[in-house]
Short mmCIF file of C-alpha atoms in Angstrom, two decimals:
data_model
loop_
_atom_site.label_atom_id
_atom_site.label_comp_id
_atom_site.label_asym_id
_atom_site.label_seq_id
_atom_site.Cartn_x
_atom_site.Cartn_y
_atom_site.Cartn_z
CA MET A 1 -18.30 3.38 2.29
CA LYS A 2 -16.05 0.85 0.60
CA ARG A 3 -17.25 -2.63 1.56
CA THR A 4 -13.91 -4.22 2.29
CA TYR A 5 -12.82 -4.92 5.81
CA PHE A 6 -9.12 -4.34 5.38
CA GLN A 7 -7.99 -0.82 6.13
CA ILE A 8 -8.02 1.58 3.20
CA LEU A 9 -6.26 4.90 3.00
CA ALA A 10 -7.44 7.06 0.11
CA VAL A 11 -6.42 10.52 -1.01
CA ALA A 12 -7.90 13.03 -3.41
CA ALA A 13 -6.18 13.26 -6.75
CA VAL A 14 -3.82 16.17 -7.27
CA GLY A 15 -2.83 17.98 -10.43
CA ALA A 16 0.24 17.96 -12.61
CA MET A 17 3.56 17.55 -10.86
CA CYS A 18 7.22 18.12 -11.53
CA SER A 19 9.70 15.26 -11.71
CA CYS A 20 13.08 15.25 -10.06
CA SER A 21 16.05 12.92 -10.19
CA ASP A 22 16.94 12.62 -6.49
CA PHE A 23 14.98 9.40 -6.12
CA LEU A 24 17.06 7.78 -8.83
CA ASP A 25 20.42 8.45 -7.20
CA PRO A 26 22.35 5.38 -6.01
CA TYR A 27 22.95 4.80 -2.34
CA PRO A 28 26.42 6.00 -1.37
CA SER A 29 28.64 3.27 0.06
CA ALA A 30 32.29 3.47 1.00
CA ILE A 31 32.73 -0.28 1.29
CA ARG A 32 30.40 -1.92 -1.25
CA SER A 33 30.58 -1.47 -5.01
CA GLU A 34 27.53 -1.94 -7.19
CA GLU A 35 29.12 -5.03 -8.71
CA TYR A 36 29.51 -6.51 -5.24
CA ILE A 37 25.88 -5.75 -4.35
CA LEU A 38 24.58 -7.40 -7.51
CA THR A 39 26.71 -10.53 -7.20
CA ASN A 40 26.42 -11.20 -3.47
CA PRO A 41 23.36 -13.16 -2.27
CA THR A 42 23.19 -11.31 1.04
CA THR A 43 23.22 -7.82 -0.46
CA MET A 44 20.82 -8.89 -3.19
CA GLN A 45 18.35 -9.90 -0.51
CA GLY A 46 19.05 -6.53 1.07
CA LEU A 47 17.63 -4.78 -1.99
CA ILE A 48 14.27 -6.34 -1.14
CA GLY A 49 14.60 -5.97 2.63
CA LYS A 50 15.35 -2.25 2.31
CA CYS A 51 12.07 -1.72 0.48
CA TYR A 52 10.11 -2.50 3.63
CA ASP A 53 11.74 0.50 5.32
CA TYR A 54 9.97 2.70 2.75
CA MET A 55 6.50 1.50 3.77
CA ALA A 56 4.30 3.33 6.25
CA GLN A 57 4.98 2.36 9.86
CA ASN A 58 2.58 4.45 11.92
CA TYR A 59 -0.74 6.32 11.76
CA ASN A 60 0.08 9.74 13.17
CA ASP A 61 1.48 11.26 9.98
CA ASN A 62 0.24 12.73 6.72
CA GLU A 63 -0.69 9.37 5.21
CA GLY A 64 -2.23 7.95 8.35
CA ALA A 65 -5.22 9.39 10.17
CA TYR A 66 -4.13 12.95 9.41
CA LEU A 67 -4.69 12.24 5.71
CA ASP A 68 -8.43 12.14 6.38
CA CYS A 69 -8.14 15.81 7.27
CA ALA A 70 -7.58 16.51 3.57
CA THR A 71 -11.09 15.10 2.98
CA ASP A 72 -14.54 15.59 4.50
CA ASN A 73 -13.88 12.82 7.04
CA ALA A 74 -11.96 14.84 9.62
CA VAL A 75 -10.65 18.30 10.50
CA ARG A 76 -7.32 19.46 11.89
CA THR A 77 -7.91 22.12 14.51
CA SER A 78 -4.67 23.96 13.75
CA THR A 79 -5.27 26.55 11.02
CA THR A 80 -1.59 26.44 10.03
CA ASP A 81 -1.35 22.65 9.64
CA VAL A 82 -0.28 21.64 6.12
CA LEU A 83 -3.24 19.28 5.57
CA ARG A 84 -5.70 21.88 6.86
CA ARG A 85 -4.24 24.32 4.34
CA PHE A 86 -4.30 21.63 1.64
CA ALA A 87 -7.99 20.90 2.35
CA VAL A 88 -9.01 24.54 1.90
CA GLY A 89 -6.77 25.10 -1.14
CA VAL A 90 -4.21 27.54 0.23
CA THR A 91 -1.07 25.39 0.24
CA SER A 92 1.77 25.88 -2.25
CA PRO A 93 4.18 23.62 -4.20
CA THR A 94 6.92 24.53 -1.73
CA ASN A 95 4.80 23.11 1.09
CA ASP A 96 3.64 19.86 -0.52
CA PRO A 97 2.53 17.31 2.13
CA PHE A 98 3.01 14.43 -0.36
CA GLU A 99 6.46 15.19 -1.76
CA THR A 100 8.21 12.82 0.64
CA TYR A 101 6.07 9.89 -0.58
CA TRP A 102 7.01 10.50 -4.23
CA ASP A 103 10.67 10.27 -3.27
CA ARG A 104 10.17 7.23 -1.03
CA ASP A 105 8.09 5.22 -3.51
CA TYR A 106 10.57 5.69 -6.34
CA LYS A 107 13.45 4.66 -4.11
CA GLY A 108 11.58 1.41 -3.47
CA ILE A 109 10.84 0.96 -7.18
CA TYR A 110 14.52 1.53 -8.00
CA ASN A 111 15.57 -1.22 -5.57
CA VAL A 112 13.03 -3.63 -7.05
CA ASN A 113 14.07 -2.83 -10.62
CA MET A 114 17.71 -3.48 -9.72
CA PHE A 115 16.66 -6.88 -8.35
CA LEU A 116 14.47 -7.75 -11.35
CA LYS A 117 16.75 -6.51 -14.14
CA ASP A 118 18.10 -9.32 -16.31
CA ASP A 119 16.52 -11.82 -13.87
CA ARG A 120 19.32 -11.10 -11.38
CA GLY A 121 17.28 -11.97 -8.32
CA LEU A 122 15.91 -15.15 -9.86
CA ASN A 123 19.28 -16.38 -11.11
CA MET A 124 21.14 -15.75 -7.84
CA ARG A 125 22.16 -18.75 -5.72
CA TYR A 126 21.18 -18.01 -2.11
CA MET A 127 21.50 -21.39 -0.38
CA LEU A 128 23.50 -24.57 -0.94
CA ASP A 129 20.47 -26.82 -0.60
CA GLU A 130 18.85 -26.76 -4.06
CA HIS A 131 15.29 -27.23 -2.79
CA LEU A 132 15.52 -24.49 -0.14
CA ASP A 133 17.32 -22.24 -2.61
CA GLU A 134 14.43 -22.58 -5.06
CA LEU A 135 11.87 -21.80 -2.34
CA LEU A 136 13.79 -18.71 -1.25
CA ARG A 137 14.39 -17.48 -4.81
CA ASN A 138 10.71 -17.78 -5.66
CA ARG A 139 9.67 -16.01 -2.47
CA LEU A 140 12.05 -13.09 -3.04
CA TRP A 141 11.10 -12.88 -6.72
CA GLY A 142 7.42 -12.71 -5.80
CA GLU A 143 8.09 -10.13 -3.09
CA ALA A 144 9.84 -7.91 -5.62
CA TYR A 145 6.74 -7.77 -7.83
CA ALA A 146 4.43 -7.31 -4.84
CA LEU A 147 6.56 -4.45 -3.51
CA ARG A 148 6.62 -2.71 -6.87
CA ALA A 149 2.84 -3.06 -7.06
CA TRP A 150 2.56 -1.58 -3.56
CA PHE A 151 4.75 1.45 -4.33
CA GLN A 152 3.01 2.07 -7.65
CA TRP A 153 -0.40 1.81 -5.98
CA ASP A 154 0.73 4.39 -3.41
CA LEU A 155 1.84 6.72 -6.22
CA LEU A 156 -1.45 6.26 -8.05
CA GLN A 157 -3.48 7.11 -4.94
CA LYS A 158 -1.50 10.22 -4.13
CA PHE A 159 -0.78 11.60 -7.61
CA GLY A 160 -3.37 10.11 -9.95
CA GLY A 161 -5.91 12.50 -11.43
CA ARG A 162 -6.82 14.66 -14.40
CA GLY A 163 -4.05 16.50 -16.19
CA THR A 164 -4.33 20.00 -17.60
CA ASP A 165 -5.69 18.53 -20.84
CA GLY A 166 -8.46 16.65 -19.02
CA ARG A 167 -6.90 13.20 -19.45
CA LEU A 168 -6.79 10.81 -16.52
CA LEU A 169 -3.10 10.47 -15.68
CA GLY A 170 -1.12 8.44 -13.18
CA TYR A 171 2.61 8.43 -12.53
CA PRO A 172 5.65 7.76 -14.76
CA ILE A 173 6.00 3.98 -15.01
CA LEU A 174 9.63 2.93 -14.53
CA LEU A 175 10.42 -0.75 -15.06
CA GLU A 176 14.18 -0.33 -15.44
CA PRO A 177 16.71 1.16 -13.00
CA VAL A 178 17.65 4.55 -14.46
CA ARG A 179 21.37 5.08 -13.97
CA VAL A 180 21.47 8.87 -13.71
CA TRP A 181 24.95 8.81 -12.17
CA GLU A 182 26.35 7.65 -15.52
CA MET A 183 24.72 10.49 -17.45
CA SER A 184 26.47 13.62 -18.61
CA PRO A 185 25.22 17.03 -17.43
CA GLU A 186 23.63 17.50 -20.84
CA GLU A 187 21.80 14.18 -20.56
CA MET A 188 20.67 15.04 -17.05
CA ARG A 189 19.18 18.33 -18.21
CA GLY A 190 17.20 16.45 -20.83
CA LEU A 191 15.94 13.82 -18.38
CA ARG A 192 12.15 13.93 -18.45
CA PHE A 193 9.59 11.36 -17.38
CA GLU A 194 6.07 11.69 -18.74
CA ARG A 195 3.11 10.58 -16.68
CA ASN A 196 1.44 7.45 -18.01
CA THR A 197 -2.31 7.33 -18.33
CA TYR A 198 -4.32 6.22 -15.33
CA ASP A 199 -5.44 3.05 -17.11
CA GLU A 200 -1.85 2.17 -18.05
CA CYS A 201 -0.79 2.51 -14.41
CA VAL A 202 -3.67 0.31 -13.26
CA ALA A 203 -2.74 -2.34 -15.83
CA GLN A 204 0.89 -2.35 -14.68
CA ILE A 205 -0.03 -2.70 -11.01
CA LEU A 206 -2.38 -5.58 -11.78
CA ARG A 207 0.33 -7.33 -13.84
CA ASP A 208 2.79 -7.02 -10.97
CA CYS A 209 0.20 -8.39 -8.53
CA ASP A 210 -0.40 -11.39 -10.77
CA SER A 211 3.35 -12.01 -11.08
CA ALA A 212 3.72 -11.77 -7.31
CA TYR A 213 0.87 -14.21 -6.71
CA LYS A 214 2.49 -16.75 -9.04
CA TYR A 215 5.67 -16.96 -6.94
CA LEU A 216 4.63 -16.10 -3.38
CA PRO A 217 3.21 -18.43 -0.72
CA ILE A 218 -0.44 -17.56 -0.14
CA ALA A 219 0.36 -16.55 3.46
CA HIS A 220 3.28 -16.69 5.84
CA ARG A 221 1.90 -19.32 8.21
CA ASP A 222 3.70 -22.33 9.63
CA PHE A 223 0.61 -24.54 9.33
CA LEU A 224 0.66 -23.92 5.57
CA VAL A 225 4.21 -25.32 5.38
CA PRO A 226 3.93 -29.00 6.39
CA ASN A 227 7.64 -29.72 5.85
CA ALA A 228 9.46 -28.43 8.92
CA ASP A 229 12.72 -28.03 7.01
CA ASP A 230 11.01 -25.72 4.50
CA ARG A 231 10.25 -23.36 7.38
CA ARG A 232 13.86 -22.28 7.27
CA VAL A 233 12.81 -19.95 4.44
CA LEU A 234 8.98 -20.03 4.52
CA GLY A 235 6.32 -19.74 7.19
CA ALA A 236 5.55 -17.42 10.08
CA GLN A 237 9.09 -16.08 10.40
CA ASN A 238 8.28 -13.96 7.34
CA TRP A 239 5.29 -12.21 8.91
CA GLY A 240 5.68 -8.56 7.98
CA ARG A 241 6.58 -9.42 4.39
CA LEU A 242 4.11 -9.33 1.51
CA ASP A 243 2.49 -12.64 0.55
CA GLY A 244 0.08 -13.95 -2.06
CA ILE A 245 -3.12 -12.86 -0.34
CA SER A 246 -1.64 -9.37 0.07
CA ALA A 247 -1.25 -9.19 -3.70
CA VAL A 248 -4.93 -10.06 -4.14
CA ALA A 249 -5.85 -7.38 -1.57
CA ILE A 250 -3.89 -4.76 -3.53
CA LYS A 251 -5.81 -5.80 -6.65
CA ALA A 252 -9.10 -5.38 -4.78
CA LEU A 253 -8.12 -1.85 -3.75
CA VAL A 254 -6.97 -0.94 -7.26
CA TYR A 255 -10.13 -2.28 -8.91
CA LEU A 256 -12.35 -0.58 -6.33
CA THR A 257 -10.81 2.84 -6.93
CA TRP A 258 -10.68 2.30 -10.71
CA ALA A 259 -14.40 1.46 -10.62
CA SER A 260 -15.38 4.66 -8.80
CA PRO A 261 -17.05 7.43 -10.84
CA ARG A 262 -13.98 9.67 -10.68
CA PHE A 263 -11.84 7.15 -12.56
CA ASN A 264 -14.59 5.25 -14.40
CA PRO A 265 -16.32 7.85 -16.59
CA ASP A 266 -17.87 5.18 -18.84
CA GLY A 267 -19.35 3.26 -15.88
CA ASP A 268 -17.62 -0.04 -16.62
CA VAL A 269 -19.38 -2.48 -14.25
CA GLU A 270 -16.71 -5.16 -14.86
CA ARG A 271 -14.37 -3.16 -12.62
CA TRP A 272 -16.87 -3.39 -9.76
CA ARG A 273 -17.22 -7.12 -10.34
CA LYS A 274 -13.45 -7.65 -10.23
CA ALA A 275 -13.17 -5.54 -7.07
CA ALA A 276 -15.81 -7.68 -5.36
CA GLU A 277 -14.25 -10.89 -6.66
CA CYS A 278 -10.79 -10.04 -5.30
CA ALA A 279 -12.16 -8.78 -1.99
CA LYS A 280 -14.20 -11.96 -1.55
CA GLU A 281 -11.13 -14.10 -2.21
CA VAL A 282 -9.28 -12.26 0.55
CA MET A 283 -12.14 -12.43 3.04
CA ASP A 284 -12.90 -16.08 2.33
CA PHE A 285 -9.25 -16.94 2.90
CA LYS A 286 -9.15 -15.03 6.19
CA MET A 287 -12.42 -16.56 7.38
CA THR A 288 -11.66 -20.17 6.48
CA VAL A 289 -8.09 -21.18 5.61
CA ASP A 290 -6.44 -18.57 7.79
CA ASN A 291 -9.04 -18.80 10.53
CA VAL A 292 -6.36 -18.84 13.23
CA SER A 293 -8.19 -16.85 15.90
CA GLY A 294 -11.86 -17.56 15.46
CA GLY A 295 -12.45 -15.60 12.28
CA PHE A 296 -13.32 -11.99 11.57
CA SER A 297 -15.60 -10.15 13.99
CA VAL A 298 -16.79 -6.58 13.53
CA GLY A 299 -17.00 -6.13 17.29
CA ARG A 300 -13.43 -7.15 17.96
CA GLN A 301 -10.67 -4.61 18.46
CA VAL A 302 -7.86 -4.85 15.93
CA ASP A 303 -4.46 -5.59 17.42
CA TRP A 304 -1.94 -4.57 14.78
CA CYS A 305 0.87 -6.24 16.74
CA ASP A 306 -0.82 -9.66 16.73
CA PRO A 307 0.02 -11.64 13.57
CA ASN A 308 -2.90 -13.95 14.34
CA ASN A 309 -5.51 -11.19 14.31
CA PRO A 310 -7.91 -12.30 11.56
CA GLU A 311 -8.64 -8.75 10.40
CA ILE A 312 -5.06 -8.15 9.28
CA VAL A 313 -4.42 -8.87 5.63
CA TYR A 314 -1.04 -7.20 5.74
CA ALA A 315 0.61 -4.97 8.33
CA SER A 316 3.93 -3.24 7.75
CA ARG A 317 6.68 -3.57 10.29
CA TYR A 318 5.75 -2.21 13.69
CA LYS A 319 7.86 0.82 14.54
CA SER A 320 7.15 1.94 18.10
CA SER A 321 4.49 2.15 20.76
CA ASN A 322 2.97 5.53 21.52
CA ASP A 323 -0.39 7.09 22.25
CA ASP A 324 -0.07 10.15 19.98
CA MET A 325 -2.99 9.06 17.85
CA GLU A 326 -5.32 8.66 20.82
CA ARG A 327 -4.24 11.99 22.29
CA ALA A 328 -5.00 13.69 18.98
CA PHE A 329 -8.66 12.66 19.30
CA TYR A 330 -9.11 13.10 23.07
CA PRO A 331 -10.18 16.62 24.15
CA GLY A 332 -7.59 18.99 25.56
CA GLY A 333 -7.35 18.61 29.32
CA PHE A 334 -8.73 15.08 29.19
CA GLN A 335 -5.53 13.14 28.40
CA GLY A 336 -5.51 14.62 24.93
CA ASN A 337 -4.85 17.68 22.84
CA GLY A 338 -7.81 17.66 20.46
CA THR A 339 -5.71 18.28 17.37
CA MET A 340 -8.16 16.48 15.07
CA GLY A 341 -11.75 15.39 15.08
CA ALA A 342 -14.18 13.32 13.02
CA THR A 343 -16.91 15.08 11.07
CA GLN A 344 -20.62 14.45 10.67
CA GLU A 345 -19.85 13.44 7.08
CA LEU A 346 -17.81 10.50 8.38
CA VAL A 347 -20.64 9.51 10.75
CA ASP A 348 -23.16 9.65 7.91
CA ALA A 349 -20.93 7.51 5.68
CA PHE A 350 -21.77 4.48 7.81
CA GLY A 351 -24.99 2.90 6.58
CA MET A 352 -27.75 1.04 8.37
CA ALA A 353 -27.53 -2.47 9.81
CA ASP A 354 -28.51 -4.07 6.49
CA GLY A 355 -25.81 -2.22 4.56
CA TYR A 356 -28.02 0.36 2.86
CA PRO A 357 -27.16 4.07 3.16
CA ILE A 358 -29.04 6.04 5.77
CA GLY A 359 -32.49 6.99 4.52
CA GLU A 360 -32.50 4.27 1.85
CA SER A 361 -32.88 1.08 3.90
CA PRO A 362 -36.10 -0.89 3.24
CA GLU A 363 -35.87 -2.44 6.71
CA TYR A 364 -34.48 0.23 9.05
CA ALA A 365 -35.87 3.76 9.12
CA TYR A 366 -33.35 6.47 9.90
CA ASP A 367 -34.47 8.58 12.87
CA PRO A 368 -32.68 11.97 13.08
CA ALA A 369 -33.73 12.17 16.73
CA ASN A 370 -32.02 8.84 17.41
CA PRO A 371 -29.34 8.75 14.66
CA TYR A 372 -27.20 5.97 16.16
CA LEU A 373 -29.96 3.34 16.16
CA ASN A 374 -29.71 0.29 13.87
CA ARG A 375 -26.47 1.37 12.21
CA ASP A 376 -23.72 -0.66 10.54
CA PRO A 377 -21.99 -2.77 13.24
CA ARG A 378 -18.63 -1.25 12.28
CA PHE A 379 -19.98 2.14 13.31
CA TYR A 380 -20.24 0.97 16.94
CA SER A 381 -16.78 -0.59 16.80
#
């Protein structure tokens, strides 16, 4: 188990992939030219705001709980479900459950690169008041880097792995908006993007996180903004947007995965140290500075709609209220449909009360006849 308390979604690495140009196409608009978008403060902010629409907004899809069904953690009961077929190796490129995320992530990266190019977003004048304008510019500039880190991290999770030559590869790093609509058909046919190495992708994500942290407020909380007038652009009204502590959390996730044996063949322990260091910074902040609701408690139910819930480091914008996820786990005929279920492997992944894996704890003996005794408190939650 990964010893961080913020939610982690992981996915097995997949092989080589084909690139396409759809994600680089500009958004069609009958009333706004590109020049207008890039010179108008409202539409420039819209480049950043639109990125949040590309982030996950629920759990009952192929990157939410269903994603675990591609691993040993859970099973989809339908034999024709795409992730069930993916898990047993009988899916095909025409039925790729992750294709939509490739397209979505690069749309977000394109928006960010448009905002960052030639310092457009930082040089824009958004407000008449110079002080508030500086606060808003810095916040948006930091968000742009944080968003690009987020989308790149999503790409690395879903598409990072060993290429056909055995090298650890990531995704094609794009730091400039590629204007495919200005290319000739001949240029389009020659448009190719090579995958960067896994380490290069990690380094780019970490750089973007550090840039984001430099410009962003540590958290979107009113009590962290003592000047009431500054709350016109800072503070709790921005809950749902990435902040400084979110950037540190992304770094913790990146380091943790990069440290794992799959992506750390030389066993570099410094990666583990950095993962722990970043995770501790996040948890210390949530437990002390941002201790708005009594601190973190393993026995407390997470309320993803409550911005004051201490377990939430970052939550994307809430989309709708439904009980599809619960019904998927409940048995058929008992307010559910039983479309997925946890495995024994997931149960065994939770260690004992002292944090050691089952069977390895010096303090708590694992009893197969009473397997739920003295387990990690999160197991009971």
